[in-house]
């Protein structure tokens, strides 16, 4: 992927049933981002089908967020649905961290409209620009992309940046009361790359999660 990855050989993980089979959750790894001068503890999620065959590996979302969704699923008696959404978002996050443009292509609907709101400020570094969203400021710029435009832009970023890290500072799963099995999500993602940083707010992934 987009960083140096070190695996903890002392593995303590959870095995959970999923819609498609089973997952082995919380295999601890250390991601090193030399150009960002940072390290991050991550957890890998291994997915197995019902016959026990490994078919996918992804980076997990933040553990505190995961536990929140588990508790919400217990209270709402809908953890199965929420688990599907969590795993979708883990695949989404992994696609960015591993520069997997083909997976991003498959995750966005062809008619998707991606709207990014951010303000660009020059940082102290000569060549580093920092994108800082502030919705209360009138000069915040909203940039709208079609799926094709966004993927083209993102592919250029993947080729250019030495290190890429993506995390969610906020992430909520909202059950739609007017339609059974339909959920929306809202999130604020922190995107760190070698030459810039950004926070992007996304709230329109609702139609993808009609779960039966």
PDB file of C-alpha atoms in Angstrom:
ATOM      1  CA  UNK A   1       0.000   0.000   0.000  1.00  0.00           C
ATOM      2  CA  UNK A   2       1.058   3.612   0.470  1.00  0.00           C
ATOM      3  CA  UNK A   3       3.214   3.118   3.562  1.00  0.00           C
ATOM      4  CA  UNK A   4       5.707   0.763   5.171  1.00  0.00           C
ATOM      5  CA  UNK A   5       3.756  -1.978   6.942  1.00  0.00           C
ATOM      6  CA  UNK A   6       5.008  -3.945   9.956  1.00  0.00           C
ATOM      7  CA  UNK A   7       2.994  -6.866  11.344  1.00  0.00           C
ATOM      8  CA  UNK A   8       2.851  -7.758  15.040  1.00  0.00           C
ATOM      9  CA  UNK A   9       3.736 -11.463  15.132  1.00  0.00           C
ATOM     10  CA  UNK A  10       1.900 -11.882  18.441  1.00  0.00           C
ATOM     11  CA  UNK A  11      -1.637 -12.011  17.036  1.00  0.00           C
ATOM     12  CA  UNK A  12      -4.691 -11.589  19.235  1.00  0.00           C
ATOM     13  CA  UNK A  13      -7.767 -11.266  17.043  1.00  0.00           C
ATOM     14  CA  UNK A  14     -11.540 -11.711  17.077  1.00  0.00           C
ATOM     15  CA  UNK A  15     -13.418 -14.120  14.811  1.00  0.00           C
ATOM     16  CA  UNK A  16     -16.877 -12.852  13.837  1.00  0.00           C
ATOM     17  CA  UNK A  17     -19.628 -14.167  11.610  1.00  0.00           C
ATOM     18  CA  UNK A  18     -20.416 -11.929   8.630  1.00  0.00           C
ATOM     19  CA  UNK A  19     -22.999 -11.846   5.850  1.00  0.00           C
ATOM     20  CA  UNK A  20     -20.613 -13.648   3.466  1.00  0.00           C
ATOM     21  CA  UNK A  21     -18.850 -15.932   5.942  1.00  0.00           C
ATOM     22  CA  UNK A  22     -16.382 -14.997   8.661  1.00  0.00           C
ATOM     23  CA  UNK A  23     -13.877 -12.297   9.508  1.00  0.00           C
ATOM     24  CA  UNK A  24     -10.688 -12.288  11.574  1.00  0.00           C
ATOM     25  CA  UNK A  25     -10.614  -8.843  13.109  1.00  0.00           C
ATOM     26  CA  UNK A  26      -7.952  -6.733  14.811  1.00  0.00           C
ATOM     27  CA  UNK A  27      -4.635  -8.083  13.535  1.00  0.00           C
ATOM     28  CA  UNK A  28      -2.373  -5.289  14.745  1.00  0.00           C
ATOM     29  CA  UNK A  29       0.048  -3.706  12.273  1.00  0.00           C
ATOM     30  CA  UNK A  30       2.189  -0.565  12.327  1.00  0.00           C
ATOM     31  CA  UNK A  31       2.034   1.767   9.346  1.00  0.00           C
ATOM     32  CA  UNK A  32       5.050   4.000   8.807  1.00  0.00           C
ATOM     33  CA  UNK A  33       4.695   7.154   6.678  1.00  0.00           C
ATOM     34  CA  UNK A  34       8.249   8.522   6.222  1.00  0.00           C
ATOM     35  CA  UNK A  35       7.344  11.650   4.276  1.00  0.00           C
ATOM     36  CA  UNK A  36       4.583  12.512   6.777  1.00  0.00           C
ATOM     37  CA  UNK A  37       6.930  11.856   9.702  1.00  0.00           C
ATOM     38  CA  UNK A  38       4.342   9.750  11.466  1.00  0.00           C
ATOM     39  CA  UNK A  39       3.431   6.209  12.427  1.00  0.00           C
ATOM     40  CA  UNK A  40      -0.009   4.749  13.066  1.00  0.00           C
ATOM     41  CA  UNK A  41      -1.248   1.561  14.675  1.00  0.00           C
ATOM     42  CA  UNK A  42      -3.798  -0.098  12.397  1.00  0.00           C
ATOM     43  CA  UNK A  43      -5.842  -3.275  12.425  1.00  0.00           C
ATOM     44  CA  UNK A  44      -6.175  -5.601   9.454  1.00  0.00           C
ATOM     45  CA  UNK A  45      -9.458  -7.384   8.775  1.00  0.00           C
ATOM     46  CA  UNK A  46      -9.267 -10.764   6.999  1.00  0.00           C
ATOM     47  CA  UNK A  47     -12.460 -11.935   5.271  1.00  0.00           C
ATOM     48  CA  UNK A  48     -13.226 -15.593   4.615  1.00  0.00           C
ATOM     49  CA  UNK A  49     -16.140 -17.099   2.715  1.00  0.00           C
ATOM     50  CA  UNK A  50     -18.446 -19.736   4.199  1.00  0.00           C
ATOM     51  CA  UNK A  51     -16.031 -22.470   3.071  1.00  0.00           C
ATOM     52  CA  UNK A  52     -13.160 -20.814   4.963  1.00  0.00           C
ATOM     53  CA  UNK A  53     -11.357 -19.445   1.878  1.00  0.00           C
ATOM     54  CA  UNK A  54      -9.651 -16.050   2.303  1.00  0.00           C
ATOM     55  CA  UNK A  55     -11.021 -13.590  -0.247  1.00  0.00           C
ATOM     56  CA  UNK A  56     -10.281 -10.085   1.036  1.00  0.00           C
ATOM     57  CA  UNK A  57      -8.033  -8.059   3.370  1.00  0.00           C
ATOM     58  CA  UNK A  58      -8.793  -4.507   4.474  1.00  0.00           C
ATOM     59  CA  UNK A  59      -7.740  -1.884   6.996  1.00  0.00           C
ATOM     60  CA  UNK A  60     -10.319  -1.462   9.758  1.00  0.00           C
ATOM     61  CA  UNK A  61     -11.986   1.738  10.814  1.00  0.00           C
ATOM     62  CA  UNK A  62     -10.940   3.198  14.173  1.00  0.00           C
ATOM     63  CA  UNK A  63     -11.632   0.723  16.958  1.00  0.00           C
ATOM     64  CA  UNK A  64     -13.631   3.181  19.081  1.00  0.00           C
ATOM     65  CA  UNK A  65     -15.935   3.845  16.104  1.00  0.00           C
ATOM     66  CA  UNK A  66     -16.346   0.122  15.503  1.00  0.00           C
ATOM     67  CA  UNK A  67     -17.362  -0.512  19.117  1.00  0.00           C
ATOM     68  CA  UNK A  68     -19.870   2.349  18.916  1.00  0.00           C
ATOM     69  CA  UNK A  69     -21.519   0.750  15.889  1.00  0.00           C
ATOM     70  CA  UNK A  70     -21.628  -2.641  17.624  1.00  0.00           C
ATOM     71  CA  UNK A  71     -23.437  -1.101  20.604  1.00  0.00           C
ATOM     72  CA  UNK A  72     -25.842   0.753  18.325  1.00  0.00           C
ATOM     73  CA  UNK A  73     -26.517  -2.487  16.475  1.00  0.00           C
ATOM     74  CA  UNK A  74     -27.343  -4.256  19.728  1.00  0.00           C
ATOM     75  CA  UNK A  75     -29.715  -1.491  20.808  1.00  0.00           C
ATOM     76  CA  UNK A  76     -31.416  -1.346  17.418  1.00  0.00           C
ATOM     77  CA  UNK A  77     -31.306  -5.110  16.821  1.00  0.00           C
ATOM     78  CA  UNK A  78     -29.799  -4.434  13.386  1.00  0.00           C
ATOM     79  CA  UNK A  79     -26.079  -5.189  13.767  1.00  0.00           C
ATOM     80  CA  UNK A  80     -26.137  -7.364  10.654  1.00  0.00           C
ATOM     81  CA  UNK A  81     -27.089  -4.350   8.518  1.00  0.00           C
ATOM     82  CA  UNK A  82     -24.638  -2.022  10.236  1.00  0.00           C
ATOM     83  CA  UNK A  83     -21.847  -4.568   9.868  1.00  0.00           C
ATOM     84  CA  UNK A  84     -22.353  -4.574   6.076  1.00  0.00           C
ATOM     85  CA  UNK A  85     -21.960  -0.774   6.057  1.00  0.00           C
ATOM     86  CA  UNK A  86     -18.875  -0.887   8.284  1.00  0.00           C
ATOM     87  CA  UNK A  87     -17.215  -3.407   5.988  1.00  0.00           C
ATOM     88  CA  UNK A  88     -18.108  -1.288   2.942  1.00  0.00           C
ATOM     89  CA  UNK A  89     -16.436   1.742   4.526  1.00  0.00           C
ATOM     90  CA  UNK A  90     -13.373  -0.298   5.479  1.00  0.00           C
ATOM     91  CA  UNK A  91     -13.023  -1.322   1.849  1.00  0.00           C
ATOM     92  CA  UNK A  92     -13.487   2.322   0.835  1.00  0.00           C
ATOM     93  CA  UNK A  93     -10.734   3.422   3.225  1.00  0.00           C
ATOM     94  CA  UNK A  94      -8.394   0.641   2.100  1.00  0.00           C
ATOM     95  CA  UNK A  95      -8.858   1.603  -1.553  1.00  0.00           C
ATOM     96  CA  UNK A  96      -7.452   5.072  -0.810  1.00  0.00           C
ATOM     97  CA  UNK A  97      -4.611   3.816   1.359  1.00  0.00           C
ATOM     98  CA  UNK A  98      -3.617   1.210  -1.227  1.00  0.00           C
ATOM     99  CA  UNK A  99      -4.162   3.482  -4.248  1.00  0.00           C
ATOM    100  CA  UNK A 100      -6.698   1.048  -5.680  1.00  0.00           C
ATOM    101  CA  UNK A 101      -8.484   3.106  -8.294  1.00  0.00           C
ATOM    102  CA  UNK A 102     -10.322   0.060  -9.690  1.00  0.00           C
ATOM    103  CA  UNK A 103     -11.957  -0.618  -6.322  1.00  0.00           C
ATOM    104  CA  UNK A 104     -12.960   3.034  -5.978  1.00  0.00           C
ATOM    105  CA  UNK A 105     -14.505   2.796  -9.437  1.00  0.00           C
ATOM    106  CA  UNK A 106     -16.586  -0.172  -8.289  1.00  0.00           C
ATOM    107  CA  UNK A 107     -17.678   1.514  -5.035  1.00  0.00           C
ATOM    108  CA  UNK A 108     -19.058   4.727  -6.567  1.00  0.00           C
ATOM    109  CA  UNK A 109     -22.256   4.572  -8.596  1.00  0.00           C
ATOM    110  CA  UNK A 110     -21.879   5.774 -12.191  1.00  0.00           C
ATOM    111  CA  UNK A 111     -24.280   8.666 -11.521  1.00  0.00           C
ATOM    112  CA  UNK A 112     -22.543   9.665  -8.276  1.00  0.00           C
ATOM    113  CA  UNK A 113     -21.930  13.360  -7.641  1.00  0.00           C
ATOM    114  CA  UNK A 114     -18.997  14.024  -5.307  1.00  0.00           C
ATOM    115  CA  UNK A 115     -19.024  17.414  -3.571  1.00  0.00           C
ATOM    116  CA  UNK A 116     -15.945  18.520  -1.633  1.00  0.00           C
ATOM    117  CA  UNK A 117     -16.000  21.648   0.502  1.00  0.00           C
ATOM    118  CA  UNK A 118     -12.623  23.047   1.519  1.00  0.00           C
ATOM    119  CA  UNK A 119     -10.566  26.190   1.885  1.00  0.00           C
ATOM    120  CA  UNK A 120      -6.940  26.217   0.723  1.00  0.00           C
ATOM    121  CA  UNK A 121      -4.319  27.906   2.879  1.00  0.00           C
ATOM    122  CA  UNK A 122      -0.582  28.076   2.386  1.00  0.00           C
ATOM    123  CA  UNK A 123       1.204  26.349   5.242  1.00  0.00           C
ATOM    124  CA  UNK A 124       4.595  27.221   6.713  1.00  0.00           C
ATOM    125  CA  UNK A 125       6.314  24.744   4.420  1.00  0.00           C
ATOM    126  CA  UNK A 126       7.324  26.168   1.064  1.00  0.00           C
ATOM    127  CA  UNK A 127       5.661  23.428  -0.976  1.00  0.00           C
ATOM    128  CA  UNK A 128       2.925  22.210   1.358  1.00  0.00           C
ATOM    129  CA  UNK A 129      -0.669  23.337   1.000  1.00  0.00           C
ATOM    130  CA  UNK A 130      -3.211  22.634   3.714  1.00  0.00           C
ATOM    131  CA  UNK A 131      -6.909  22.290   2.942  1.00  0.00           C
ATOM    132  CA  UNK A 132      -8.925  23.384   5.979  1.00  0.00           C
ATOM    133  CA  UNK A 133     -12.729  23.197   5.824  1.00  0.00           C
ATOM    134  CA  UNK A 134     -14.702  25.718   7.811  1.00  0.00           C
ATOM    135  CA  UNK A 135     -18.378  25.698   6.975  1.00  0.00           C
ATOM    136  CA  UNK A 136     -19.015  28.900   8.960  1.00  0.00           C
ATOM    137  CA  UNK A 137     -16.825  30.952   6.639  1.00  0.00           C
ATOM    138  CA  UNK A 138     -18.520  32.378   3.520  1.00  0.00           C
ATOM    139  CA  UNK A 139     -15.441  31.914   1.348  1.00  0.00           C
ATOM    140  CA  UNK A 140     -15.479  28.125   1.680  1.00  0.00           C
ATOM    141  CA  UNK A 141     -15.250  26.670  -1.815  1.00  0.00           C
ATOM    142  CA  UNK A 142     -17.429  23.732  -2.830  1.00  0.00           C
ATOM    143  CA  UNK A 143     -16.064  21.673  -5.686  1.00  0.00           C
ATOM    144  CA  UNK A 144     -18.394  19.325  -7.527  1.00  0.00           C
ATOM    145  CA  UNK A 145     -17.150  16.322  -9.484  1.00  0.00           C
ATOM    146  CA  UNK A 146     -18.736  13.647 -11.574  1.00  0.00           C
ATOM    147  CA  UNK A 147     -17.493  10.154 -10.860  1.00  0.00           C
ATOM    148  CA  UNK A 148     -15.212  10.278 -13.925  1.00  0.00           C
ATOM    149  CA  UNK A 149     -13.735  13.640 -12.942  1.00  0.00           C
ATOM    150  CA  UNK A 150     -13.169  12.627  -9.339  1.00  0.00           C
ATOM    151  CA  UNK A 151     -11.501   9.313 -10.194  1.00  0.00           C
ATOM    152  CA  UNK A 152      -9.233  11.021 -12.737  1.00  0.00           C
ATOM    153  CA  UNK A 153      -8.176  13.564 -10.119  1.00  0.00           C
ATOM    154  CA  UNK A 154      -7.684  10.887  -7.484  1.00  0.00           C
ATOM    155  CA  UNK A 155      -5.633   8.708  -9.815  1.00  0.00           C
ATOM    156  CA  UNK A 156      -3.259  11.642 -10.384  1.00  0.00           C
ATOM    157  CA  UNK A 157      -2.919  11.996  -6.600  1.00  0.00           C
ATOM    158  CA  UNK A 158      -2.172   8.278  -6.234  1.00  0.00           C
ATOM    159  CA  UNK A 159       0.629   8.529  -8.787  1.00  0.00           C
ATOM    160  CA  UNK A 160       2.103  11.719  -7.349  1.00  0.00           C
ATOM    161  CA  UNK A 161       2.062  11.273  -3.576  1.00  0.00           C
ATOM    162  CA  UNK A 162       4.665   9.199  -1.771  1.00  0.00           C
ATOM    163  CA  UNK A 163       2.513   8.545   1.322  1.00  0.00           C
ATOM    164  CA  UNK A 164      -1.249   8.571   1.769  1.00  0.00           C
ATOM    165  CA  UNK A 165      -3.206   8.111   5.006  1.00  0.00           C
ATOM    166  CA  UNK A 166      -6.966   8.268   5.455  1.00  0.00           C
ATOM    167  CA  UNK A 167      -8.948   8.268   8.697  1.00  0.00           C
ATOM    168  CA  UNK A 168     -12.437   9.290   9.821  1.00  0.00           C
ATOM    169  CA  UNK A 169     -12.699  11.968  12.520  1.00  0.00           C
ATOM    170  CA  UNK A 170     -16.488  11.581  12.608  1.00  0.00           C
ATOM    171  CA  UNK A 171     -18.589   8.765  11.203  1.00  0.00           C
ATOM    172  CA  UNK A 172     -22.294   8.105  11.822  1.00  0.00           C
ATOM    173  CA  UNK A 173     -24.698   5.484  10.508  1.00  0.00           C
ATOM    174  CA  UNK A 174     -28.251   6.812  10.303  1.00  0.00           C
ATOM    175  CA  UNK A 175     -31.214   4.474   9.939  1.00  0.00           C
ATOM    176  CA  UNK A 176     -33.938   5.805   7.666  1.00  0.00           C
ATOM    177  CA  UNK A 177     -37.282   5.511   9.431  1.00  0.00           C
ATOM    178  CA  UNK A 178     -39.343   5.954   6.285  1.00  0.00           C
ATOM    179  CA  UNK A 179     -37.932   2.932   4.461  1.00  0.00           C
ATOM    180  CA  UNK A 180     -37.116  -0.446   5.970  1.00  0.00           C
ATOM    181  CA  UNK A 181     -33.509  -1.577   5.639  1.00  0.00           C
ATOM    182  CA  UNK A 182     -32.278   1.769   4.276  1.00  0.00           C
ATOM    183  CA  UNK A 183     -29.406   3.627   5.918  1.00  0.00           C
ATOM    184  CA  UNK A 184     -27.357   6.749   5.294  1.00  0.00           C
ATOM    185  CA  UNK A 185     -23.939   7.691   6.548  1.00  0.00           C
ATOM    186  CA  UNK A 186     -22.255  10.974   7.305  1.00  0.00           C
ATOM    187  CA  UNK A 187     -18.547  11.267   7.884  1.00  0.00           C
ATOM    188  CA  UNK A 188     -15.644  13.679   7.987  1.00  0.00           C
ATOM    189  CA  UNK A 189     -12.491  12.164   6.605  1.00  0.00           C
ATOM    190  CA  UNK A 190      -8.951  13.305   7.326  1.00  0.00           C
ATOM    191  CA  UNK A 191      -6.827  12.840   4.224  1.00  0.00           C
ATOM    192  CA  UNK A 192      -3.071  13.186   4.646  1.00  0.00           C
ATOM    193  CA  UNK A 193      -0.667  12.961   1.721  1.00  0.00           C
ATOM    194  CA  UNK A 194       2.945  13.944   1.226  1.00  0.00           C
ATOM    195  CA  UNK A 195       2.246  17.383  -0.257  1.00  0.00           C
ATOM    196  CA  UNK A 196      -1.110  18.315   1.286  1.00  0.00           C
ATOM    197  CA  UNK A 197      -3.692  17.594   3.943  1.00  0.00           C
ATOM    198  CA  UNK A 198      -7.450  17.910   3.738  1.00  0.00           C
ATOM    199  CA  UNK A 199     -10.669  17.274   5.608  1.00  0.00           C
ATOM    200  CA  UNK A 200     -13.630  16.369   3.465  1.00  0.00           C
ATOM    201  CA  UNK A 201     -17.239  16.001   4.580  1.00  0.00           C
ATOM    202  CA  UNK A 202     -19.449  13.421   2.898  1.00  0.00           C
ATOM    203  CA  UNK A 203     -23.130  12.904   3.609  1.00  0.00           C
ATOM    204  CA  UNK A 204     -24.602  11.485   0.414  1.00  0.00           C
ATOM    205  CA  UNK A 205     -23.920   7.758   0.413  1.00  0.00           C
ATOM    206  CA  UNK A 206     -27.481   6.999   1.446  1.00  0.00           C
ATOM    207  CA  UNK A 207     -28.864   5.221  -1.611  1.00  0.00           C
ATOM    208  CA  UNK A 208     -26.139   2.595  -1.609  1.00  0.00           C
ATOM    209  CA  UNK A 209     -27.352   1.001   1.596  1.00  0.00           C
ATOM    210  CA  UNK A 210     -30.765  -0.422   0.842  1.00  0.00           C
ATOM    211  CA  UNK A 211     -30.232  -3.662   2.764  1.00  0.00           C
ATOM    212  CA  UNK A 212     -32.669  -6.534   2.657  1.00  0.00           C
TER     213      UNK A 212
END
